PDB file of C-alpha atoms (C1' of nucleotides) in Angstrom:
ATOM      1  CA  UNK A 516      17.386  88.810-169.427  1.00  0.00           C
ATOM      2  CA  UNK A 517      16.193  84.995-169.157  1.00  0.00           C
ATOM      3  CA  UNK A 518      14.683  83.191-172.040  1.00  0.00           C
ATOM      4  CA  UNK A 519      11.408  83.877-173.528  1.00  0.00           C
ATOM      5  CA  UNK A 520       8.678  81.448-172.296  1.00  0.00           C
ATOM      6  CA  UNK A 521       7.832  78.526-174.511  1.00  0.00           C
ATOM      7  CA  UNK A 522       4.388  79.999-175.280  1.00  0.00           C
ATOM      8  CA  UNK A 523       2.125  82.746-174.668  1.00  0.00           C
ATOM      9  CA  UNK A 524       0.856  82.195-171.280  1.00  0.00           C
ATOM     10  CA  UNK A 525      -2.168  84.547-170.553  1.00  0.00           C
ATOM     11  CA  UNK A 526      -5.494  83.318-171.619  1.00  0.00           C
ATOM     12  CA  UNK A 527      -4.231  79.605-171.708  1.00  0.00           C
ATOM     13  CA  UNK A 528      -5.534  76.884-169.409  1.00  0.00           C
ATOM     14  CA  UNK A 529      -3.441  75.062-166.952  1.00  0.00           C
ATOM     15  CA  UNK A 530      -3.779  72.197-164.651  1.00  0.00           C
ATOM     16  CA  UNK A 531      -5.868  69.179-164.985  1.00  0.00           C
ATOM     17  CA  UNK A 532      -7.199  68.259-168.580  1.00  0.00           C
ATOM     18  CA  UNK A 533     -10.891  67.895-169.086  1.00  0.00           C
ATOM     19  CA  UNK A 534     -12.704  65.289-171.156  1.00  0.00           C
ATOM     20  CA  UNK A 535     -13.620  67.856-173.858  1.00  0.00           C
ATOM     21  CA  UNK A 536      -9.925  68.723-174.250  1.00  0.00           C
ATOM     22  CA  UNK A 537      -8.734  65.418-174.527  1.00  0.00           C
ATOM     23  CA  UNK A 538     -11.448  64.639-177.238  1.00  0.00           C
ATOM     24  CA  UNK A 539     -10.190  67.750-179.085  1.00  0.00           C
ATOM     25  CA  UNK A 540      -6.550  66.686-178.927  1.00  0.00           C
ATOM     26  CA  UNK A 541      -7.004  62.949-179.805  1.00  0.00           C
ATOM     27  CA  UNK A 542      -9.416  63.966-182.698  1.00  0.00           C
ATOM     28  CA  UNK A 543      -7.038  66.499-184.088  1.00  0.00           C
ATOM     29  CA  UNK A 544      -3.851  64.097-183.846  1.00  0.00           C
ATOM     30  CA  UNK A 545      -5.925  61.320-185.468  1.00  0.00           C
ATOM     31  CA  UNK A 546      -6.586  63.509-188.411  1.00  0.00           C
ATOM     32  CA  UNK A 547      -3.599  65.398-188.594  1.00  0.00           C
ATOM     33  CA  UNK A 548      -0.581  64.092-186.535  1.00  0.00           C
ATOM     34  CA  UNK A 549       1.567  66.185-184.425  1.00  0.00           C
ATOM     35  CA  UNK A 550       4.377  67.546-186.420  1.00  0.00           C
ATOM     36  CA  UNK A 551       4.225  70.904-184.855  1.00  0.00           C
ATOM     37  CA  UNK A 552       3.237  70.962-181.148  1.00  0.00           C
ATOM     38  CA  UNK A 553       3.682  74.661-180.943  1.00  0.00           C
ATOM     39  CA  UNK A 554       1.150  75.286-183.760  1.00  0.00           C
ATOM     40  CA  UNK A 555      -1.326  72.302-182.686  1.00  0.00           C
ATOM     41  CA  UNK A 556      -3.222  73.602-179.850  1.00  0.00           C
ATOM     42  CA  UNK A 557      -4.419  76.701-181.984  1.00  0.00           C
ATOM     43  CA  UNK A 558      -5.295  74.773-184.899  1.00  0.00           C
ATOM     44  CA  UNK A 559      -7.003  72.089-182.647  1.00  0.00           C
ATOM     45  CA  UNK A 560      -8.973  74.737-181.033  1.00  0.00           C
ATOM     46  CA  UNK A 561      -7.298  74.044-177.573  1.00  0.00           C
ATOM     47  CA  UNK A 562      -6.647  77.006-175.129  1.00  0.00           C
ATOM     48  CA  UNK A 563      -3.279  75.276-174.199  1.00  0.00           C
ATOM     49  CA  UNK A 564       0.382  75.544-174.897  1.00  0.00           C
ATOM     50  CA  UNK A 565       2.035  73.274-177.116  1.00  0.00           C
ATOM     51  CA  UNK A 566       4.265  71.647-174.473  1.00  0.00           C
ATOM     52  CA  UNK A 567       1.152  70.916-172.423  1.00  0.00           C
ATOM     53  CA  UNK A 568      -0.599  69.310-175.446  1.00  0.00           C
ATOM     54  CA  UNK A 569       2.610  67.094-176.173  1.00  0.00           C
ATOM     55  CA  UNK A 570       2.939  65.907-172.488  1.00  0.00           C
ATOM     56  CA  UNK A 571      -0.755  65.197-172.323  1.00  0.00           C
ATOM     57  CA  UNK A 572      -0.550  62.949-175.548  1.00  0.00           C
ATOM     58  CA  UNK A 573       2.765  61.207-174.640  1.00  0.00           C
ATOM     59  CA  UNK A 574       1.769  60.518-171.118  1.00  0.00           C
ATOM     60  CA  UNK A 575      -1.583  59.734-171.198  1.00  0.00           C
ATOM     61  CA  UNK A 576      -3.754  59.922-174.410  1.00  0.00           C
ATOM     62  CA  UNK A 577      -1.393  57.916-176.657  1.00  0.00           C
ATOM     63  CA  UNK A 578      -3.248  54.763-177.991  1.00  0.00           C
ATOM     64  CA  UNK A 579      -0.282  52.496-177.138  1.00  0.00           C
ATOM     65  CA  UNK A 580      -0.125  53.590-173.442  1.00  0.00           C
ATOM     66  CA  UNK A 581      -0.380  50.510-171.152  1.00  0.00           C
ATOM     67  CA  UNK A 582      -2.203  51.494-167.857  1.00  0.00           C
ATOM     68  CA  UNK A 583      -2.510  49.929-164.654  1.00  0.00           C
ATOM     69  CA  UNK A 584       0.194  48.575-161.921  1.00  0.00           C
ATOM     70  CA  UNK A 585       3.578  47.760-163.021  1.00  0.00           C
ATOM     71  CA  UNK A 586       4.480  43.916-162.968  1.00  0.00           C
ATOM     72  CA  UNK A 587       7.165  42.722-160.946  1.00  0.00           C
ATOM     73  CA  UNK A 588       8.904  41.721-164.217  1.00  0.00           C
ATOM     74  CA  UNK A 589       8.674  45.439-165.344  1.00  0.00           C
ATOM     75  CA  UNK A 590       9.748  46.618-161.896  1.00  0.00           C
ATOM     76  CA  UNK A 591      12.793  44.427-162.151  1.00  0.00           C
ATOM     77  CA  UNK A 592      13.505  45.735-165.598  1.00  0.00           C
ATOM     78  CA  UNK A 593      13.425  49.307-164.363  1.00  0.00           C
ATOM     79  CA  UNK A 594      15.688  48.519-161.261  1.00  0.00           C
ATOM     80  CA  UNK A 595      18.376  46.815-163.567  1.00  0.00           C
ATOM     81  CA  UNK A 596      18.083  49.599-166.335  1.00  0.00           C
ATOM     82  CA  UNK A 597      18.462  52.416-163.947  1.00  0.00           C
ATOM     83  CA  UNK A 598      21.620  50.613-162.398  1.00  0.00           C
ATOM     84  CA  UNK A 599      22.793  50.843-166.015  1.00  0.00           C
ATOM     85  CA  UNK A 600      21.417  54.196-167.272  1.00  0.00           C
ATOM     86  CA  UNK A 601      21.144  56.151-164.054  1.00  0.00           C
ATOM     87  CA  UNK A 602      18.095  58.581-164.082  1.00  0.00           C
ATOM     88  CA  UNK A 603      17.819  58.559-168.015  1.00  0.00           C
ATOM     89  CA  UNK A 604      13.906  58.070-167.834  1.00  0.00           C
ATOM     90  CA  UNK A 605      13.379  58.315-171.589  1.00  0.00           C
ATOM     91  CA  UNK A 606      16.082  55.688-172.216  1.00  0.00           C
ATOM     92  CA  UNK A 607      14.429  53.262-169.756  1.00  0.00           C
ATOM     93  CA  UNK A 608      10.986  53.993-171.124  1.00  0.00           C
ATOM     94  CA  UNK A 609      12.132  53.204-174.508  1.00  0.00           C
ATOM     95  CA  UNK A 610      12.892  49.561-173.421  1.00  0.00           C
ATOM     96  CA  UNK A 611       9.355  49.424-171.742  1.00  0.00           C
ATOM     97  CA  UNK A 612       6.886  49.291-174.324  1.00  0.00           C
ATOM     98  CA  UNK A 613       3.744  51.088-173.255  1.00  0.00           C
ATOM     99  CA  UNK A 614       5.244  52.880-170.462  1.00  0.00           C
ATOM    100  CA  UNK A 615       6.109  56.579-170.363  1.00  0.00           C
ATOM    101  CA  UNK A 616       9.109  58.294-168.864  1.00  0.00           C
ATOM    102  CA  UNK A 617       7.151  59.977-166.576  1.00  0.00           C
ATOM    103  CA  UNK A 618       5.308  57.040-165.354  1.00  0.00           C
ATOM    104  CA  UNK A 619       8.665  55.321-164.677  1.00  0.00           C
ATOM    105  CA  UNK A 620       9.819  58.119-162.849  1.00  0.00           C
ATOM    106  CA  UNK A 621       7.040  58.226-160.585  1.00  0.00           C
ATOM    107  CA  UNK A 622       7.061  54.601-159.921  1.00  0.00           C
ATOM    108  CA  UNK A 623      10.894  54.736-159.197  1.00  0.00           C
ATOM    109  CA  UNK A 624      10.323  57.687-156.624  1.00  0.00           C
ATOM    110  CA  UNK A 625       7.309  56.121-155.193  1.00  0.00           C
ATOM    111  CA  UNK A 626       7.976  52.357-154.788  1.00  0.00           C
ATOM    112  CA  UNK A 627      11.339  51.112-156.348  1.00  0.00           C
ATOM    113  CA  UNK A 628      13.550  53.436-154.377  1.00  0.00           C
ATOM    114  CA  UNK A 629      12.113  52.276-151.247  1.00  0.00           C
ATOM    115  CA  UNK A 630      12.260  48.675-152.138  1.00  0.00           C
ATOM    116  CA  UNK A 631      16.041  49.148-152.810  1.00  0.00           C
ATOM    117  CA  UNK A 632      16.825  51.146-149.448  1.00  0.00           C
ATOM    118  CA  UNK A 633      15.209  48.375-147.637  1.00  0.00           C
ATOM    119  CA  UNK A 634      17.104  45.926-149.232  1.00  0.00           C
ATOM    120  CA  UNK A 635      20.264  47.750-148.777  1.00  0.00           C
ATOM    121  CA  UNK A 636      19.438  48.708-145.262  1.00  0.00           C
ATOM    122  CA  UNK A 637      18.986  44.720-144.461  1.00  0.00           C
ATOM    123  CA  UNK A 638      22.256  44.169-146.271  1.00  0.00           C
ATOM    124  CA  UNK A 639      24.512  46.935-144.949  1.00  0.00           C
ATOM    125  CA  UNK A 640      23.296  47.573-141.155  1.00  0.00           C
ATOM    126  CA  UNK A 641      25.369  44.943-139.735  1.00  0.00           C
ATOM    127  CA  UNK A 642      28.965  46.148-141.307  1.00  0.00           C
ATOM    128  CA  UNK A 643      28.289  49.666-139.981  1.00  0.00           C
ATOM    129  CA  UNK A 644      28.032  48.552-136.508  1.00  0.00           C
ATOM    130  CA  UNK A 645      31.398  46.596-136.939  1.00  0.00           C
ATOM    131  CA  UNK A 646      32.773  49.595-138.488  1.00  0.00           C
ATOM    132  CA  UNK A 647      32.043  51.745-135.686  1.00  0.00           C
ATOM    133  CA  UNK A 648      33.110  49.215-133.076  1.00  0.00           C
ATOM    134  CA  UNK A 649      36.852  50.157-134.498  1.00  0.00           C
ATOM    135  CA  UNK A 650      36.051  53.689-133.618  1.00  0.00           C
ATOM    136  CA  UNK A 651      35.033  53.046-129.999  1.00  0.00           C
ATOM    137  CA  UNK A 652      36.714  56.105-128.894  1.00  0.00           C
ATOM    138  CA  UNK A 653      33.852  58.347-130.304  1.00  0.00           C
ATOM    139  CA  UNK A 654      32.611  59.753-127.015  1.00  0.00           C
ATOM    140  CA  UNK A 655      29.150  61.188-127.432  1.00  0.00           C
ATOM    141  CA  UNK A 656      29.147  62.750-124.150  1.00  0.00           C
ATOM    142  CA  UNK A 657      31.208  65.536-125.592  1.00  0.00           C
ATOM    143  CA  UNK A 658      28.424  66.176-127.788  1.00  0.00           C
ATOM    144  CA  UNK A 659      26.297  66.761-124.624  1.00  0.00           C
ATOM    145  CA  UNK A 660      28.782  69.084-123.384  1.00  0.00           C
ATOM    146  CA  UNK A 661      28.876  71.143-126.322  1.00  0.00           C
ATOM    147  CA  UNK A 662      25.507  71.241-126.446  1.00  0.00           C
ATOM    148  CA  UNK A 663      25.066  72.548-122.907  1.00  0.00           C
ATOM    149  CA  UNK A 664      27.538  75.308-123.730  1.00  0.00           C
ATOM    150  CA  UNK A 665      26.195  76.387-126.870  1.00  0.00           C
ATOM    151  CA  UNK A 666      22.512  75.862-125.811  1.00  0.00           C
ATOM    152  CA  UNK A 667      21.274  74.403-128.760  1.00  0.00           C
ATOM    153  CA  UNK A 668      20.206  71.317-130.333  1.00  0.00           C
ATOM    154  CA  UNK A 669      22.302  69.400-132.564  1.00  0.00           C
ATOM    155  CA  UNK A 670      20.297  67.561-135.517  1.00  0.00           C
ATOM    156  CA  UNK A 671      21.686  65.469-137.990  1.00  0.00           C
ATOM    157  CA  UNK A 672      21.188  62.414-139.897  1.00  0.00           C
ATOM    158  CA  UNK A 673      22.004  58.759-138.260  1.00  0.00           C
ATOM    159  CA  UNK A 674      25.666  58.145-139.647  1.00  0.00           C
ATOM    160  CA  UNK A 675      26.259  61.935-140.253  1.00  0.00           C
ATOM    161  CA  UNK A 676      28.800  63.913-138.432  1.00  0.00           C
ATOM    162  CA  UNK A 677      26.803  64.854-135.303  1.00  0.00           C
ATOM    163  CA  UNK A 678      25.892  68.547-135.283  1.00  0.00           C
ATOM    164  CA  UNK A 679      25.825  68.512-139.017  1.00  0.00           C
ATOM    165  CA  UNK A 680      23.166  71.030-139.325  1.00  0.00           C
ATOM    166  CA  UNK A 681      23.189  71.599-143.121  1.00  0.00           C
ATOM    167  CA  UNK A 682      22.812  68.502-145.292  1.00  0.00           C
ATOM    168  CA  UNK A 683      24.860  68.530-148.387  1.00  0.00           C
ATOM    169  CA  UNK A 684      23.828  67.101-151.668  1.00  0.00           C
ATOM    170  CA  UNK A 685      24.240  63.439-151.160  1.00  0.00           C
ATOM    171  CA  UNK A 686      26.159  61.116-153.537  1.00  0.00           C
ATOM    172  CA  UNK A 687      24.092  58.008-154.851  1.00  0.00           C
ATOM    173  CA  UNK A 688      24.580  54.825-153.123  1.00  0.00           C
ATOM    174  CA  UNK A 689      26.476  53.370-156.171  1.00  0.00           C
ATOM    175  CA  UNK A 690      28.785  56.561-155.603  1.00  0.00           C
ATOM    176  CA  UNK A 691      29.458  56.069-152.026  1.00  0.00           C
ATOM    177  CA  UNK A 692      31.899  53.717-150.991  1.00  0.00           C
ATOM    178  CA  UNK A 693      30.316  50.603-149.704  1.00  0.00           C
ATOM    179  CA  UNK A 694      33.337  49.623-147.717  1.00  0.00           C
ATOM    180  CA  UNK A 695      33.995  50.211-143.900  1.00  0.00           C
ATOM    181  CA  UNK A 696      36.116  53.219-144.983  1.00  0.00           C
ATOM    182  CA  UNK A 697      33.115  55.446-145.325  1.00  0.00           C
ATOM    183  CA  UNK A 698      31.474  54.671-141.952  1.00  0.00           C
ATOM    184  CA  UNK A 699      34.785  55.001-140.084  1.00  0.00           C
ATOM    185  CA  UNK A 700      35.613  58.199-141.867  1.00  0.00           C
ATOM    186  CA  UNK A 701      32.284  59.355-140.715  1.00  0.00           C
ATOM    187  CA  UNK A 702      32.733  58.232-137.201  1.00  0.00           C
ATOM    188  CA  UNK A 703      36.302  60.012-137.357  1.00  0.00           C
ATOM    189  CA  UNK A 704      34.542  63.068-138.537  1.00  0.00           C
ATOM    190  CA  UNK A 705      32.075  63.030-135.590  1.00  0.00           C
ATOM    191  CA  UNK A 706      34.948  62.936-133.101  1.00  0.00           C
ATOM    192  CA  UNK A 707      37.050  65.684-134.991  1.00  0.00           C
ATOM    193  CA  UNK A 708      34.062  67.903-134.850  1.00  0.00           C
ATOM    194  CA  UNK A 709      33.215  67.100-131.168  1.00  0.00           C
ATOM    195  CA  UNK A 710      37.029  68.338-130.656  1.00  0.00           C
ATOM    196  CA  UNK A 711      36.248  71.333-132.494  1.00  0.00           C
ATOM    197  CA  UNK A 712      38.475  70.496-135.645  1.00  0.00           C
ATOM    198  CA  UNK A 713      35.632  70.642-138.282  1.00  0.00           C
ATOM    199  CA  UNK A 714      33.134  73.297-138.743  1.00  0.00           C
ATOM    200  CA  UNK A 715      29.322  72.570-137.729  1.00  0.00           C
ATOM    201  CA  UNK A 716      28.816  72.132-141.536  1.00  0.00           C
ATOM    202  CA  UNK A 717      30.127  69.188-143.340  1.00  0.00           C
ATOM    203  CA  UNK A 718      30.371  68.719-147.098  1.00  0.00           C
ATOM    204  CA  UNK A 719      32.632  65.881-147.426  1.00  0.00           C
ATOM    205  CA  UNK A 720      31.277  62.959-145.755  1.00  0.00           C
ATOM    206  CA  UNK A 721      28.227  61.192-147.140  1.00  0.00           C
ATOM    207  CA  UNK A 722      25.441  60.273-144.721  1.00  0.00           C
ATOM    208  CA  UNK A 723      24.127  56.701-144.617  1.00  0.00           C
ATOM    209  CA  UNK A 724      20.474  57.748-144.611  1.00  0.00           C
ATOM    210  CA  UNK A 725      19.719  58.282-148.114  1.00  0.00           C
ATOM    211  CA  UNK A 726      20.064  54.760-149.166  1.00  0.00           C
ATOM    212  CA  UNK A 727      20.517  53.320-145.842  1.00  0.00           C
ATOM    213  CA  UNK A 728      16.924  52.960-144.434  1.00  0.00           C
ATOM    214  CA  UNK A 729      15.164  55.999-145.399  1.00  0.00           C
ATOM    215  CA  UNK A 730      15.284  59.155-147.499  1.00  0.00           C
ATOM    216  CA  UNK A 731      14.924  61.499-144.538  1.00  0.00           C
ATOM    217  CA  UNK A 732      15.757  60.052-141.658  1.00  0.00           C
ATOM    218  CA  UNK A 733      16.671  62.584-138.983  1.00  0.00           C
ATOM    219  CA  UNK A 734      17.290  61.664-135.420  1.00  0.00           C
ATOM    220  CA  UNK A 735      17.313  64.656-133.018  1.00  0.00           C
ATOM    221  CA  UNK A 736      19.681  64.679-130.352  1.00  0.00           C
ATOM    222  CA  UNK A 737      18.215  67.113-127.739  1.00  0.00           C
ATOM    223  CA  UNK A 738      20.264  68.673-124.895  1.00  0.00           C
ATOM    224  CA  UNK A 739      18.759  66.274-122.505  1.00  0.00           C
ATOM    225  CA  UNK A 740      19.320  63.271-124.431  1.00  0.00           C
ATOM    226  CA  UNK A 741      19.474  60.961-121.575  1.00  0.00           C
ATOM    227  CA  UNK A 742      15.689  60.884-121.763  1.00  0.00           C
ATOM    228  CA  UNK A 743      14.709  58.325-124.270  1.00  0.00           C
ATOM    229  CA  UNK A 744      11.471  60.058-125.165  1.00  0.00           C
ATOM    230  CA  UNK A 745      13.743  62.891-126.685  1.00  0.00           C
ATOM    231  CA  UNK A 746      14.880  60.782-129.443  1.00  0.00           C
ATOM    232  CA  UNK A 747      12.247  61.435-132.216  1.00  0.00           C
ATOM    233  CA  UNK A 748      12.046  60.739-135.951  1.00  0.00           C
ATOM    234  CA  UNK A 749      10.676  63.004-138.463  1.00  0.00           C
ATOM    235  CA  UNK A 750       9.561  62.537-142.023  1.00  0.00           C
ATOM    236  CA  UNK A 751      10.596  59.036-141.803  1.00  0.00           C
ATOM    237  CA  UNK A 752       9.891  56.655-144.732  1.00  0.00           C
ATOM    238  CA  UNK A 753      10.566  53.375-143.893  1.00  0.00           C
ATOM    239  CA  UNK A 754      11.282  51.891-140.095  1.00  0.00           C
ATOM    240  CA  UNK A 755       9.306  53.020-137.226  1.00  0.00           C
ATOM    241  CA  UNK A 756      10.557  55.163-134.551  1.00  0.00           C
ATOM    242  CA  UNK A 757      11.305  52.251-132.378  1.00  0.00           C
ATOM    243  CA  UNK A 758      13.227  50.482-135.036  1.00  0.00           C
ATOM    244  CA  UNK A 759      15.497  53.763-135.542  1.00  0.00           C
ATOM    245  CA  UNK A 760      15.979  54.310-131.841  1.00  0.00           C
ATOM    246  CA  UNK A 761      16.805  50.662-131.473  1.00  0.00           C
ATOM    247  CA  UNK A 762      19.447  51.115-134.320  1.00  0.00           C
ATOM    248  CA  UNK A 763      20.750  54.222-133.070  1.00  0.00           C
ATOM    249  CA  UNK A 764      21.219  52.566-129.618  1.00  0.00           C
ATOM    250  CA  UNK A 765      23.079  49.686-130.997  1.00  0.00           C
ATOM    251  CA  UNK A 766      25.342  52.020-132.884  1.00  0.00           C
ATOM    252  CA  UNK A 767      26.222  53.982-129.499  1.00  0.00           C
ATOM    253  CA  UNK A 768      26.577  51.074-127.583  1.00  0.00           C
ATOM    254  CA  UNK A 769      28.675  49.128-130.022  1.00  0.00           C
ATOM    255  CA  UNK A 770      30.758  52.137-130.732  1.00  0.00           C
ATOM    256  CA  UNK A 771      30.952  53.034-126.823  1.00  0.00           C
ATOM    257  CA  UNK A 772      29.275  56.278-127.407  1.00  0.00           C
ATOM    258  CA  UNK A 773      26.859  57.491-124.660  1.00  0.00           C
ATOM    259  CA  UNK A 774      27.661  55.155-121.970  1.00  0.00           C
ATOM    260  CA  UNK A 775      27.608  57.874-119.429  1.00  0.00           C
ATOM    261  CA  UNK A 776      24.111  58.829-120.701  1.00  0.00           C
ATOM    262  CA  UNK A 777      22.685  55.350-120.899  1.00  0.00           C
TER     263      UNK A 777
ATOM    264  C1'  DA B 730     -17.367  61.616-138.176  1.00  0.00           C
ATOM    265  C1'  DA B 731     -13.766  64.987-138.526  1.00  0.00           C
ATOM    266  C1'  DC B 732      -9.364  66.006-138.974  1.00  0.00           C
ATOM    267  C1'  DT B 733      -4.354  65.517-140.122  1.00  0.00           C
ATOM    268  C1'  DC B 734      -0.917  63.113-142.345  1.00  0.00           C
ATOM    269  C1'  DT B 735       1.162  60.534-146.085  1.00  0.00           C
ATOM    270  C1'  DT B 736       1.367  58.718-150.625  1.00  0.00           C
ATOM    271  C1'  DC B 737       0.914  59.071-155.219  1.00  0.00           C
ATOM    272  C1'  DC B 738       0.710  60.747-159.852  1.00  0.00           C
ATOM    273  C1'  DA B 739      -0.509  64.178-163.287  1.00  0.00           C
ATOM    274  C1'  DA B 740       1.463  68.264-164.868  1.00  0.00           C
ATOM    275  C1'  DC B 741       4.463  72.112-164.654  1.00  0.00           C
ATOM    276  C1'  DC B 742       8.871  74.171-165.228  1.00  0.00           C
ATOM    277  C1'  DG B 743      13.513  75.507-166.651  1.00  0.00           C
ATOM    278  C1'  DC B 744      17.322  73.963-169.432  1.00  0.00           C
ATOM    279  C1'  DG B 745      19.974  71.763-172.981  1.00  0.00           C
ATOM    280  C1'  DC B 746      20.353  70.252-177.651  1.00  0.00           C
ATOM    281  C1'  DG B 747      19.881  70.363-182.348  1.00  0.00           C
ATOM    282  C1'  DG B 748      18.088  72.141-186.612  1.00  0.00           C
ATOM    283  C1'  DC B 749      17.207  76.153-189.286  1.00  0.00           C
ATOM    284  C1'  DT B 750      17.959  80.932-191.121  1.00  0.00           C
TER     285       DT B 750
ATOM    286  C1'  DG C1414      29.190  81.807-186.094  1.00  0.00           C
ATOM    287  C1'  DA C1415      25.126  83.684-183.923  1.00  0.00           C
ATOM    288  C1'  DG C1416      20.571  83.848-182.641  1.00  0.00           C
ATOM    289  C1'  DC C1417      16.210  81.961-182.717  1.00  0.00           C
ATOM    290  C1'  DC C1418      12.931  78.435-182.038  1.00  0.00           C
ATOM    291  C1'  DG C1419      10.786  73.808-181.096  1.00  0.00           C
ATOM    292  C1'  DC C1420      11.279  69.672-179.026  1.00  0.00           C
ATOM    293  C1'  DG C1421      12.533  66.472-175.324  1.00  0.00           C
ATOM    294  C1'  DC C1422      14.209  65.468-170.826  1.00  0.00           C
ATOM    295  C1'  DG C1423      14.776  65.472-165.995  1.00  0.00           C
ATOM    296  C1'  DG C1424      13.579  67.590-161.701  1.00  0.00           C
ATOM    297  C1'  DT C1425       9.716  69.531-158.734  1.00  0.00           C
ATOM    298  C1'  DT C1426       5.247  70.447-157.358  1.00  0.00           C
ATOM    299  C1'  DG C1427       0.045  70.648-156.243  1.00  0.00           C
ATOM    300  C1'  DG C1428      -3.604  68.455-154.937  1.00  0.00           C
ATOM    301  C1'  DA C1429      -6.663  64.491-154.889  1.00  0.00           C
ATOM    302  C1'  DA C1430      -7.237  60.032-152.819  1.00  0.00           C
ATOM    303  C1'  DG C1431      -6.250  57.123-149.250  1.00  0.00           C
ATOM    304  C1'  DA C1432      -4.393  55.892-144.504  1.00  0.00           C
ATOM    305  C1'  DG C1433      -4.297  56.722-139.925  1.00  0.00           C
ATOM    306  C1'  DT C1434      -5.802  58.964-135.357  1.00  0.00           C
TER     307       DT C1434
END
DNA sequence: AACTCTTCCAACCGCGCGGCT
DNA sequence: GAGCCGCGCGGTTGGAAGAGT
């Protein structure tokens, strides 16, 4: 049996707060404070659960909330604090007066993460190509053969072992090796997989994508991969399809892969 | 103008922790 | 020590708004 719900759900409002509800909550807290969130909605005449009231107050109605866009300084502070503290949003919020953990979390996921990825992409793209040069026997034509024989399309992230259909949870960039070992290991795993030495799902090798250029960069290698138009990207945040394809070609050309196809 | 896609953010959900009995 | 309860946290989601076609 699971844990009992935090409040009686039936008959309670959910979703966006109305101005009337806001008024009720503000005036109640101004008069009585919020010593007991669970009892508060009833006493304030609100058809909400205590948890919802607390969230509304903390994230939106509190008088010391600073609204509006984050300044550059605030963004840099968040990035620095995130490096130190990780996803401890409340701890980060405690160091940014007027900002809430929820707001910081949202800003991180919508703006800052991309910003960092973009920077890391610029910084790291060159060494990955160099690493793959060392693994120039990665022969992607084997992939085409396997695709033909298995009659299906391999889909994988750039940098992940080819044919890796199931994406495993990704370590954060800080947890990944930033050295050449990672990309060489990935390239080796590609080859091993093509040689049938590993299974098609892979758990151990991190992909470049998450903190490399975008969160969900996927490159589909279709069975007739000679056709340039068959390289497509989906759910891309960041570089355009053209950018991705250019980069992908660079990887293959530099690593000696796809020479037959090209 | 109409439709689709993407982005953003307020709000929800489930879990863990600590205090109390 | 066990069980309950309330609170706080972090992850996730739904839908509105904006951008693109």
